[in-house]
Short mmCIF file of C-alpha atoms in Angstrom, two decimals:
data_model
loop_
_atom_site.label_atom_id
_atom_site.label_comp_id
_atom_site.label_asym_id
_atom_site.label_seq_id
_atom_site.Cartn_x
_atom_site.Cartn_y
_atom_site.Cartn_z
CA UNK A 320 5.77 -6.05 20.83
CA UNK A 321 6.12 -4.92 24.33
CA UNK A 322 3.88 -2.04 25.60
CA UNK A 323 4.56 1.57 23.54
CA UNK A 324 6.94 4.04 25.71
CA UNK A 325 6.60 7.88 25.91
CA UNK A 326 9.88 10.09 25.61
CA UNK A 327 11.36 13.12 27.25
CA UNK A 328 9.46 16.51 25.89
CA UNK A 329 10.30 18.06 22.20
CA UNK A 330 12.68 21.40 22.09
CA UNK A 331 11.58 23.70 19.43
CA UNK A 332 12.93 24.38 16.33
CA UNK A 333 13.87 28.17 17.10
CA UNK A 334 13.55 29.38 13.02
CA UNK A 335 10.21 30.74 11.86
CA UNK A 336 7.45 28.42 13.00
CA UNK A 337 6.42 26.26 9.74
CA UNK A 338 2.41 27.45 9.68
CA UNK A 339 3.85 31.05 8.20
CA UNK A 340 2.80 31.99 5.32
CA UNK A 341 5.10 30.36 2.63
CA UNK A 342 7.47 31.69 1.09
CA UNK A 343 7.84 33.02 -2.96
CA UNK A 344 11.52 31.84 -4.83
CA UNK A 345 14.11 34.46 -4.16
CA UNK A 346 15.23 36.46 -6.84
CA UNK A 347 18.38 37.64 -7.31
CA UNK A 348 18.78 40.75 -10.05
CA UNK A 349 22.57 41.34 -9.58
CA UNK A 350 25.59 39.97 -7.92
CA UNK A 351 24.75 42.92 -4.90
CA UNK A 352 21.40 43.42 -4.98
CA UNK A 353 19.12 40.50 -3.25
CA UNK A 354 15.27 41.12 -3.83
CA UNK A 355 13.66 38.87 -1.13
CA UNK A 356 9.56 39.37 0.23
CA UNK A 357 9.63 41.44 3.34
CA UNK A 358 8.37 38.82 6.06
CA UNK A 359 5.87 41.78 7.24
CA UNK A 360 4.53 43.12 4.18
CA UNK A 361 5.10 40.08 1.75
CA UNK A 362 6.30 43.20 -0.55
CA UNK A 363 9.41 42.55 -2.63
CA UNK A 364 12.34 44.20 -0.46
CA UNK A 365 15.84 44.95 -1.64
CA UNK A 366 17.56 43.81 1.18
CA UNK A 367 21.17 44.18 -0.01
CA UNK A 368 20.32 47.70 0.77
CA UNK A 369 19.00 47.40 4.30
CA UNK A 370 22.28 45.68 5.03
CA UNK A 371 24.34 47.83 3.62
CA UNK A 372 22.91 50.98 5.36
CA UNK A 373 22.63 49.12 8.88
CA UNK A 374 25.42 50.64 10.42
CA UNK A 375 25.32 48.28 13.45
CA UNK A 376 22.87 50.37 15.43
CA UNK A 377 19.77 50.84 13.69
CA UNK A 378 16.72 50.81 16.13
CA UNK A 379 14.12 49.78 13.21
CA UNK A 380 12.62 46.44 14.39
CA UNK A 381 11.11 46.09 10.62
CA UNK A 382 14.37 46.44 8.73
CA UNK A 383 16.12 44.20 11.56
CA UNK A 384 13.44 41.70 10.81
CA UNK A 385 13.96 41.18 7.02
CA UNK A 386 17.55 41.38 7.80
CA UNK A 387 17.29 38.59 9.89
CA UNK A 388 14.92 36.61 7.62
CA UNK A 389 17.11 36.97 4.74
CA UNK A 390 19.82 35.34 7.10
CA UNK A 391 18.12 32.80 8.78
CA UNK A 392 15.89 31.43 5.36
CA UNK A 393 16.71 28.25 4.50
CA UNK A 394 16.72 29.15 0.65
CA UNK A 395 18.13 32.89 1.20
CA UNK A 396 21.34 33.08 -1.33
CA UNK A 397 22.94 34.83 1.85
CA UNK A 398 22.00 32.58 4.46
CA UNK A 399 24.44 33.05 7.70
CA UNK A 400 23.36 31.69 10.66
CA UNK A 401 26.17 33.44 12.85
CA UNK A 402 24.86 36.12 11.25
CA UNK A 403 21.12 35.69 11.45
CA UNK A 404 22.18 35.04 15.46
CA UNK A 405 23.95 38.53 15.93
CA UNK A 406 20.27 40.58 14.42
CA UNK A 407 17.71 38.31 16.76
CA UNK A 408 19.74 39.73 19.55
CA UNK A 409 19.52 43.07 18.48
CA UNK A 410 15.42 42.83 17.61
CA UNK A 411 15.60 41.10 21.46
CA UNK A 412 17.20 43.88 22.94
CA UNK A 413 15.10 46.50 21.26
CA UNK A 414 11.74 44.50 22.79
CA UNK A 415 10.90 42.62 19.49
CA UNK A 416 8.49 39.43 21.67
CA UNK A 417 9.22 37.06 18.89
CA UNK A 418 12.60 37.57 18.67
CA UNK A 419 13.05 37.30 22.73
CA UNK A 420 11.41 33.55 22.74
CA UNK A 421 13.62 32.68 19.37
CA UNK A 422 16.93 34.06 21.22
CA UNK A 423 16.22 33.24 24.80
CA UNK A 424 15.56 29.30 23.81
CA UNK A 425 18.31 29.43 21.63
CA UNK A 426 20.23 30.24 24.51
CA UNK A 427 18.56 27.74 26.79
CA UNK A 428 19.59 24.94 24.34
CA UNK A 429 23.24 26.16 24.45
CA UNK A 430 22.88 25.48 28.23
CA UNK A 431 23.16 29.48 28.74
CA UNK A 432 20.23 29.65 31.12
CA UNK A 433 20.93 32.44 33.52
CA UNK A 434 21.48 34.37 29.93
CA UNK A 435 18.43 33.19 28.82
CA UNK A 436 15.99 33.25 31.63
CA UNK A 437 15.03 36.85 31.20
CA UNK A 438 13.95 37.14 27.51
CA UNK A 439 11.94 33.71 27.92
CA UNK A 440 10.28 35.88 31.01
CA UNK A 441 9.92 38.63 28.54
CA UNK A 442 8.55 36.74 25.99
CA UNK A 443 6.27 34.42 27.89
CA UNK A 444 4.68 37.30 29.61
CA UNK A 445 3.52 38.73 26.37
CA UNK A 446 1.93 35.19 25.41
CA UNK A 447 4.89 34.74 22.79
CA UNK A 448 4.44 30.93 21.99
CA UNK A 449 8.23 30.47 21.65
CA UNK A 450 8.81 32.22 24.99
CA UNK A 451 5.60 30.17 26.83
CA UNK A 452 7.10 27.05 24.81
CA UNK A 453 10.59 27.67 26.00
CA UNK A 454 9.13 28.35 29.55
CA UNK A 455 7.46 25.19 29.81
CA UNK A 456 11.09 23.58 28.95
CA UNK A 457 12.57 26.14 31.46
CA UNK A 458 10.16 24.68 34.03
CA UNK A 459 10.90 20.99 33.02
CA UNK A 460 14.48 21.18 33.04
CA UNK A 461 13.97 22.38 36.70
CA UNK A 462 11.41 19.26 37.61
CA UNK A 463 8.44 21.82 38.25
CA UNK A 464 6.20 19.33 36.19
CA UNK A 465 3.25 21.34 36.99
CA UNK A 466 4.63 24.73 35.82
CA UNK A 467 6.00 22.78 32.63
CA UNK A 468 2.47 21.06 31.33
CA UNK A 469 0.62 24.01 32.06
CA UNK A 470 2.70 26.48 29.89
CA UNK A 471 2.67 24.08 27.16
CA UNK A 472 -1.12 23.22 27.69
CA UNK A 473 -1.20 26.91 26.96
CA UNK A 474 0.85 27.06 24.11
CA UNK A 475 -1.09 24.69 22.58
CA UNK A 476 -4.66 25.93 22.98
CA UNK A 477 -3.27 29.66 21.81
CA UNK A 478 -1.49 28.29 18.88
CA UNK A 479 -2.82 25.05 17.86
CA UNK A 480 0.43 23.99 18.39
CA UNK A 481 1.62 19.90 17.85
CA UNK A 482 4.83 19.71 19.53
CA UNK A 483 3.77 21.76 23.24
CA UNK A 484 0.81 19.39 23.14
CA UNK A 485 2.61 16.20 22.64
CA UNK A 486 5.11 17.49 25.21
CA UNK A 487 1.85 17.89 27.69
CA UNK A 488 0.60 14.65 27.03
CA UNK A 489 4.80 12.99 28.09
CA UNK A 490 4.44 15.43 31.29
CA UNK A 491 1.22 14.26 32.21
CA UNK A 492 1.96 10.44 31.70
CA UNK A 493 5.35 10.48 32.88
CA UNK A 494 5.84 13.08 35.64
CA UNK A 495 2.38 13.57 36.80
CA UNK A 496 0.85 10.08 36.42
CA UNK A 497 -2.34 11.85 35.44
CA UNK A 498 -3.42 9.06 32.29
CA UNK A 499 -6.68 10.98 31.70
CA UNK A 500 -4.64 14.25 30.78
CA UNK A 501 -2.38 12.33 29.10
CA UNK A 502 -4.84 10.83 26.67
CA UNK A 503 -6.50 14.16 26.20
CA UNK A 504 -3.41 15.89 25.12
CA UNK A 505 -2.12 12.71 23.25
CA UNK A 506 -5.28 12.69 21.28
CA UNK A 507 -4.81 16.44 20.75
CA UNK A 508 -0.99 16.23 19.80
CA UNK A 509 -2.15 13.65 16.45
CA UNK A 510 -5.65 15.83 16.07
CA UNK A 511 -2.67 18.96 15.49
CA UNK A 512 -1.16 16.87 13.09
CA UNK A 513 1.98 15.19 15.37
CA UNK A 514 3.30 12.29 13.60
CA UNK A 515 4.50 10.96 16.88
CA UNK A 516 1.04 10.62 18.08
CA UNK A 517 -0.78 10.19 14.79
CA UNK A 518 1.08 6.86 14.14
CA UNK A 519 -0.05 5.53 18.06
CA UNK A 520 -3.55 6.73 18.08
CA UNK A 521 -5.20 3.67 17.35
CA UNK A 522 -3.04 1.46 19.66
CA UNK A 523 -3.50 4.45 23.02
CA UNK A 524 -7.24 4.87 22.34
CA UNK A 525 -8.63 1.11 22.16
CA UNK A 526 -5.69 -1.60 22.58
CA UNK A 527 -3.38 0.23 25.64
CA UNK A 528 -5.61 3.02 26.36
CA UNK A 529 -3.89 5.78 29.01
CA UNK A 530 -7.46 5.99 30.63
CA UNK A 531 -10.12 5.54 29.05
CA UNK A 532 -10.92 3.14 25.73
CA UNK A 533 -12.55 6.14 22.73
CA UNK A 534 -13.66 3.95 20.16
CA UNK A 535 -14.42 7.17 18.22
CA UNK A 536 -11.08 8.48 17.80
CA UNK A 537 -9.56 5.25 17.59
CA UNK A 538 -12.07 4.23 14.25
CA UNK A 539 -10.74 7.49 12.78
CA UNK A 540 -6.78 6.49 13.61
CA UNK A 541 -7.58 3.35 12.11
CA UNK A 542 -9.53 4.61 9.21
CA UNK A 543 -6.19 7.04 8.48
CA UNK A 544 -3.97 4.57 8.62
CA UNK A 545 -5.62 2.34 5.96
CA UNK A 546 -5.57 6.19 4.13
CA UNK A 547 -1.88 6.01 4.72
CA UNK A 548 -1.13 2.24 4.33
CA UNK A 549 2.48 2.66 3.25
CA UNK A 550 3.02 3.42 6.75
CA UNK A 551 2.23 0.02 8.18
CA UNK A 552 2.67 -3.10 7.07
CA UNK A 553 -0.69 -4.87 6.13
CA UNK A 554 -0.49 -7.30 8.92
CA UNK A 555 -0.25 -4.46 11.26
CA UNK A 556 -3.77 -2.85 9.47
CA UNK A 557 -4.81 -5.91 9.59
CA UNK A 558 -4.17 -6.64 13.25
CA UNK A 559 -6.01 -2.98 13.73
CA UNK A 560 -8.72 -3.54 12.02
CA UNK A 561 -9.90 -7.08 13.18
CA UNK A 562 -9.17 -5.81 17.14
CA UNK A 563 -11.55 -3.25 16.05
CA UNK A 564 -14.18 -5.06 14.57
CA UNK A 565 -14.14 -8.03 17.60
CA UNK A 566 -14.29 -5.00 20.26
CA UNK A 567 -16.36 -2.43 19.19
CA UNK A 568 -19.87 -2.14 17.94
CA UNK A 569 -18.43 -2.27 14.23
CA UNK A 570 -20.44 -3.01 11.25
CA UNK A 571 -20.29 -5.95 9.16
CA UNK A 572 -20.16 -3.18 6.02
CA UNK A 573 -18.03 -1.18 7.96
CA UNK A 574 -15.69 -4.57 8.26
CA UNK A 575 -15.32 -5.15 4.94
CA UNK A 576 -14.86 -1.24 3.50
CA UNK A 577 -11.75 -1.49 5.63
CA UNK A 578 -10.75 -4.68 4.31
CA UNK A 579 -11.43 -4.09 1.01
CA UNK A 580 -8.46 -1.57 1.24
CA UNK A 581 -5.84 -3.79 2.60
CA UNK A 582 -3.63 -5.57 -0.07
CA UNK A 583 -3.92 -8.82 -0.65
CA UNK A 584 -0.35 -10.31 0.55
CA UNK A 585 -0.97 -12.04 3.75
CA UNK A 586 -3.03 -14.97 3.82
CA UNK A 587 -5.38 -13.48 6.84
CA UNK A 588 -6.48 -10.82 4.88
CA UNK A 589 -7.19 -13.51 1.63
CA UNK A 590 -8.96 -15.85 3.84
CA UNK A 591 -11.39 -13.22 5.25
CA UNK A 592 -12.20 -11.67 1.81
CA UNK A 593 -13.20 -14.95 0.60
CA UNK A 594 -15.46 -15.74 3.84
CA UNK A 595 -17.07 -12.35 3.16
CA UNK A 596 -17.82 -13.37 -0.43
CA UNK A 597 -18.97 -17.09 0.42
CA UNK A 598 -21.63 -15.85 2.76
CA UNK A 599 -22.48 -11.96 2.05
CA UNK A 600 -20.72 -10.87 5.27
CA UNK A 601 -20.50 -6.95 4.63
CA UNK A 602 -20.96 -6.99 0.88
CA UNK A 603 -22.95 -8.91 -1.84
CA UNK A 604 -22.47 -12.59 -1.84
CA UNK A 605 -19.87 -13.39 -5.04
CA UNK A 606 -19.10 -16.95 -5.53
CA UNK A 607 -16.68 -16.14 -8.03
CA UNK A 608 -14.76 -14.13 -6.24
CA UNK A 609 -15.23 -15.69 -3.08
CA UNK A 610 -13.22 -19.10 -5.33
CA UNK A 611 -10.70 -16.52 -6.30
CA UNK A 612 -9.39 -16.16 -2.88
CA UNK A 613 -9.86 -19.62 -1.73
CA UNK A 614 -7.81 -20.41 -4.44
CA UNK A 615 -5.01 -17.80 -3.08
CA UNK A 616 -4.75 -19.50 0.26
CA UNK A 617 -5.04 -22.98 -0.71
CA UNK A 618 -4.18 -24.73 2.62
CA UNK A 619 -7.32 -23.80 4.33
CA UNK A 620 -9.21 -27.20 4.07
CA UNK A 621 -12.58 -26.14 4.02
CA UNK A 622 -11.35 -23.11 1.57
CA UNK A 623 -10.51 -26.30 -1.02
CA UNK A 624 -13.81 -27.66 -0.54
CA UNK A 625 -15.92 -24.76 -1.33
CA UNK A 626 -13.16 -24.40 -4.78
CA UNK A 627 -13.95 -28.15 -5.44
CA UNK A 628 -17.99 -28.22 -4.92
CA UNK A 629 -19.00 -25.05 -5.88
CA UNK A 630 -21.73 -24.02 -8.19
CA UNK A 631 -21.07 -20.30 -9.51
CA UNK A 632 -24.54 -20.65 -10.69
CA UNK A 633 -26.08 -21.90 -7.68
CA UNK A 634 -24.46 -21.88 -4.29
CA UNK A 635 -26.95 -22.76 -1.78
CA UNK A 636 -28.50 -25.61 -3.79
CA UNK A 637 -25.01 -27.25 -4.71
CA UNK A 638 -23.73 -27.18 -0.67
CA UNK A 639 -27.37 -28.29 0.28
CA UNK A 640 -27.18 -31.30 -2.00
CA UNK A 641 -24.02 -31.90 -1.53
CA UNK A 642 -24.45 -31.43 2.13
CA UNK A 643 -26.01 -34.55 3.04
CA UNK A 644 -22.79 -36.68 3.29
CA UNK A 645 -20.30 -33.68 2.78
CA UNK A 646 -19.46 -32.21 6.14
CA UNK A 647 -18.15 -28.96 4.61
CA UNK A 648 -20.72 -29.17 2.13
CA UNK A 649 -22.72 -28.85 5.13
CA UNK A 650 -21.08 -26.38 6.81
CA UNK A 651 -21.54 -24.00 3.47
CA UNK A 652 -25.15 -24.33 3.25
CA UNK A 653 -25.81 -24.09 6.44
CA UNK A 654 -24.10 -20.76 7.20
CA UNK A 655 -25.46 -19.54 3.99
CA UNK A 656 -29.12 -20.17 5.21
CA UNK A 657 -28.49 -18.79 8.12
CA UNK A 658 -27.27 -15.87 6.81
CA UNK A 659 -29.77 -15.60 4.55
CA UNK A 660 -26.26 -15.17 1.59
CA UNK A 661 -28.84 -16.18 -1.10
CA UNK A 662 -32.34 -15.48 -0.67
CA UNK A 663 -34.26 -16.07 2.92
CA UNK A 664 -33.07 -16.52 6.09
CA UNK A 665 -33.77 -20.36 7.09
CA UNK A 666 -32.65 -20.91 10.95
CA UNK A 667 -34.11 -24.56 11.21
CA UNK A 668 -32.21 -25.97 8.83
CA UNK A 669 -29.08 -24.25 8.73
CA UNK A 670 -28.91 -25.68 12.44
CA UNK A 671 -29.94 -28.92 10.66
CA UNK A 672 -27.08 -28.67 8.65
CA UNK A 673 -24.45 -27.68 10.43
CA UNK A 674 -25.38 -30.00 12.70
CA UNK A 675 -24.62 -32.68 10.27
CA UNK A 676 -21.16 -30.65 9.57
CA UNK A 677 -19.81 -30.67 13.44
CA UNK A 678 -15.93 -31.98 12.49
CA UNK A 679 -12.72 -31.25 14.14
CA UNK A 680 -11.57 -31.43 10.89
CA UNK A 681 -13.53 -28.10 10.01
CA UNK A 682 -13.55 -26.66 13.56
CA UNK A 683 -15.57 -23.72 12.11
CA UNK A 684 -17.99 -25.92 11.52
CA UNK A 685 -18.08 -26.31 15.42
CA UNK A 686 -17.80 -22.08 16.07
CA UNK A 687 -20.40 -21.63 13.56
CA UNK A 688 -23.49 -23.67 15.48
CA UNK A 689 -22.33 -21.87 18.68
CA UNK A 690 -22.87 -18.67 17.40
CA UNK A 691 -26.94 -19.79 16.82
CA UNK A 692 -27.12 -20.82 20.45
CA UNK A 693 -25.30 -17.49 21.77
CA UNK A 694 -27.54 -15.21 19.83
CA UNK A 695 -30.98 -16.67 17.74
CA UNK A 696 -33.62 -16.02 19.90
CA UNK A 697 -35.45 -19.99 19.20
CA UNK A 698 -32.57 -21.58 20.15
CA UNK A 699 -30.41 -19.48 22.38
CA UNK A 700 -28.65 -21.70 24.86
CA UNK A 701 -24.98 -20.04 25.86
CA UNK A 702 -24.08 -23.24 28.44
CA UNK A 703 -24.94 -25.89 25.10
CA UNK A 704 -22.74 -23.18 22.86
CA UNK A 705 -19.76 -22.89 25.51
CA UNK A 706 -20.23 -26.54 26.06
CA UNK A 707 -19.00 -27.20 22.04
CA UNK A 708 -16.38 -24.81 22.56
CA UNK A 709 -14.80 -26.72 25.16
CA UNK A 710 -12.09 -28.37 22.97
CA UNK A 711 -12.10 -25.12 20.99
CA UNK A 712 -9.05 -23.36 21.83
CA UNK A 713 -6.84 -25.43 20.31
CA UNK A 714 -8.12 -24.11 17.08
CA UNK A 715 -8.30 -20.45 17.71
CA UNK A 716 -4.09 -20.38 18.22
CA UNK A 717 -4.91 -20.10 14.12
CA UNK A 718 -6.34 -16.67 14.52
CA UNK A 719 -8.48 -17.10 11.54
CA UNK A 720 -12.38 -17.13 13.07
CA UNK A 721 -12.82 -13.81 13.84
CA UNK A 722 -16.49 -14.55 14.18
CA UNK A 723 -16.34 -16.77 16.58
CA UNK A 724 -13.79 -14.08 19.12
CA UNK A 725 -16.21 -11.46 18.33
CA UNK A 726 -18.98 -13.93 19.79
CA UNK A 727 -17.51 -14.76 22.85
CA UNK A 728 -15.80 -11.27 24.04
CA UNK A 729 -19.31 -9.92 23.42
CA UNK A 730 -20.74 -12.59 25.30
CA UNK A 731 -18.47 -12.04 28.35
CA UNK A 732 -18.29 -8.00 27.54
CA UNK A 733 -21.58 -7.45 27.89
CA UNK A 734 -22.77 -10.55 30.11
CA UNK A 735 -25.04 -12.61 27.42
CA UNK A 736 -26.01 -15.10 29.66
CA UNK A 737 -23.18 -14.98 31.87
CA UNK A 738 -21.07 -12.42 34.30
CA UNK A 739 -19.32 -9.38 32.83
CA UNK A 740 -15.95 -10.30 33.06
CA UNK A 741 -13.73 -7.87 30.80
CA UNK A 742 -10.13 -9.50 31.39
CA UNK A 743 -12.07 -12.79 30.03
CA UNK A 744 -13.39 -11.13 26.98
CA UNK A 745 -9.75 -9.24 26.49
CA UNK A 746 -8.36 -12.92 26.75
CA UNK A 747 -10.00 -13.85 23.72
CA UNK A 748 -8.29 -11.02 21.58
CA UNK A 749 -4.87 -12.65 22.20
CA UNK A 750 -5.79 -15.29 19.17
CA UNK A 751 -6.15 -12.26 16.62
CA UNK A 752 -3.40 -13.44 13.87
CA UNK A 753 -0.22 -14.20 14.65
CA UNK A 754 1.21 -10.63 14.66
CA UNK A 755 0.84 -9.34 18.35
CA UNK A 756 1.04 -5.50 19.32
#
């Protein structure tokens, strides 16, 4: 998938903004009389009788107001939007703020801007949000880029609201090429609840960042999106979530929490339950379990060897024994002692045995002795670890050893033994599955 694009700025829905208080099921008594809540007072209001004695000039803003609520409610009995149109003039012309945003953008979006231009004014000056919201489209329309993100930086921060935020993060990355307010007011946009934003977070904070990488907001983006999984597919959360884990600080626990929430139908996610089972990675060590998925994803070749030697009863010692002519026997117990999966850590001889299980035909066997010389402190050696790499690559077009990429982009991320080189550890994300953002 090609890099995410940004559009051109929201217009506002010009009805009553949605964080109003809600409203209670009309009621209606008789064919004429309407009994609707007075928007105001939240008192029950016969309104049939407002209507009836408006006589076309009353000056009451209140009465004009549930007038033109009753008209403009989506579940009124008399809704009538020419209607509702002909009373938010009338509250505009009689100085009602609200009603001077509403009618003056509802204008502008007609294309009536000279007609418009002085209630937005109005409005805006009086820190209406519609009329500052409006404004800032004003201002847009007009290519005064500067005007525009300001006024809807300041809707935002006066109303908390989504869609002025989201349109200061487009302004800021499209017309003003300024990526650090652009991430600011993306990140705020999703914060406000902005399901444009919310369903990019993760991707604009750590994978394609505007201007800076904020593994903090982009742990919680991908912690709601596993909340929300029906949004994404599971190889898309899964994608997410092993990016994460390779280029952040992320916990082994904190690995598999998030992957015990993904569903099991892609063989990725299968493979690296049962890899956290084998050896404890993130959870207790379950050898039952562990067989379960094997079994799932039965082409993996070492996978079928752990299914066909294992002992539920006793791991280690099976592999071990096993492990002396059994190259993925080897591999098992050697990982396992290194891990310390069942009982103490034993570094000398899990390197003796995975040693013994170095195979092309296992190439995790290989990744799995380079990750001792990249980070035990006996036998740390990063040249002798990139040295069995070499012939490595081949393997990781699989995008299963997720270990092994977290290794080596921390190696080069943080210079472990050799330059910083970022673009070089970035490289090594590109074997992450076969789904690609």
């Amino acid at each position: 998938m090609s890099k995410k694009k940004v559009r051109k700025p929201k217009k506002k829905n010009n009805q009553r903004k949605k964080n109003h208080p809600p409203k209670k099921q009309v009621e209606i008594e008789t064919v004429e009389e309407i009994i609707l809540e007075d928007p105001i007072t939240h008192e029950r209001t016969n309104v049939s009788e407002l209507i009836r004695n408006d006589d076309g000039i009353t000056t009451s803003i209140h009465d004009l107001q549930v007038i033109y609520d009753a008209y403009s409610r989506p579940d009124s009995p008399i809704r009538d939007e020419k209607k509702a149109f002909k009373i938010l003039k009338r509250l505009a012309d009689l100085g009602d703020m609200r009603a001077c945003g509403v009618y003056g953008g509802t204008l502008l979006e007609n294309g009536q801007e000279k007609a418009a231009l002085p209630y937005i004014k109005k409005a805006a000056a009086a820190n209406d949000f519609s009329g500052l919201f409006n404004y800032g489209l004003y201002y847009y329309n007009h290519k005064k880029y500067q005007k525009a993100f300001d006024y809807f930086c300041k809707v935002s921060d006066l109303g908390n609201d989504e869609d002025a935020a989201f349109n200061a993060f487009i302004i800021a990355q499209n017309n003003l090429e300024d990526s650090k307010n652009a991430q600011k007011w993306f990140n705020q946009a999703a914060k406000l609840g902005s399901e444009d934003a919310k369903k990019d977070l993760w991707y604009f904070n750590l994978k394609q960042p505007f201007d800076h990488r904020d593994e903090q907001v982009a742990l919680q983006a991908l912690k709601d999106d596993l909340a929300s999984s029906d949004q994404k597919t599971t190889r898309e959360l899964f994608y997410e979530l092993a990016y994460t884990y390779v280029v952040t600080e992320m916990s082994e626990h904190q690995f598999f929490e998030m992957l015990s929430k993904l569903k099991d139908d892609i063989d990725d996610v299968i493979y690296a339950k049962a890899e956290c089972y084998a050896f404890g990675i993130g959870t207790k060590p379950d050898a039952q379990k562990a067989k379960d998925y094997y079994e799932k994803e039965a082409y993996d070749r070492l996978g079928q060897m752990y299914c066909k030697y294992v002992d539920l009863n006793d791991p280690l010692s099976a592999f071990m024994k096993r492990g002396k002519n059994n190259k993925a026997c080897a591999y098992f117990a050697g990982k396992m002692l290194y891990n310390g999966t069942y009982g103490k850590r034993d570094v000398d001889l899990a390197v003796k045995y995975l040693k013994k299980s170095q195979s092309v035909t296992y190439p995790r066997t290989i990744s799995a002795l380079a990750h001792i010389y990249f980070y035990d402190e006996k036998y740390e050696d990063v040249d002798l670890g990139l040295e069995i790499l070499e012939d490595y690559d081949h393997y990781r077009l699989y995008g299963r050893d997720i270990e092994n990429l977290k290794d080596l982009y921390s190696l080069y991320h943080y210079g472990l033994g050799v330059d910083v080189d970022e673009e070089k550890a970035l490289s090594f994300t590109q074997y992450l599955g076969f789904y690609r953002l």
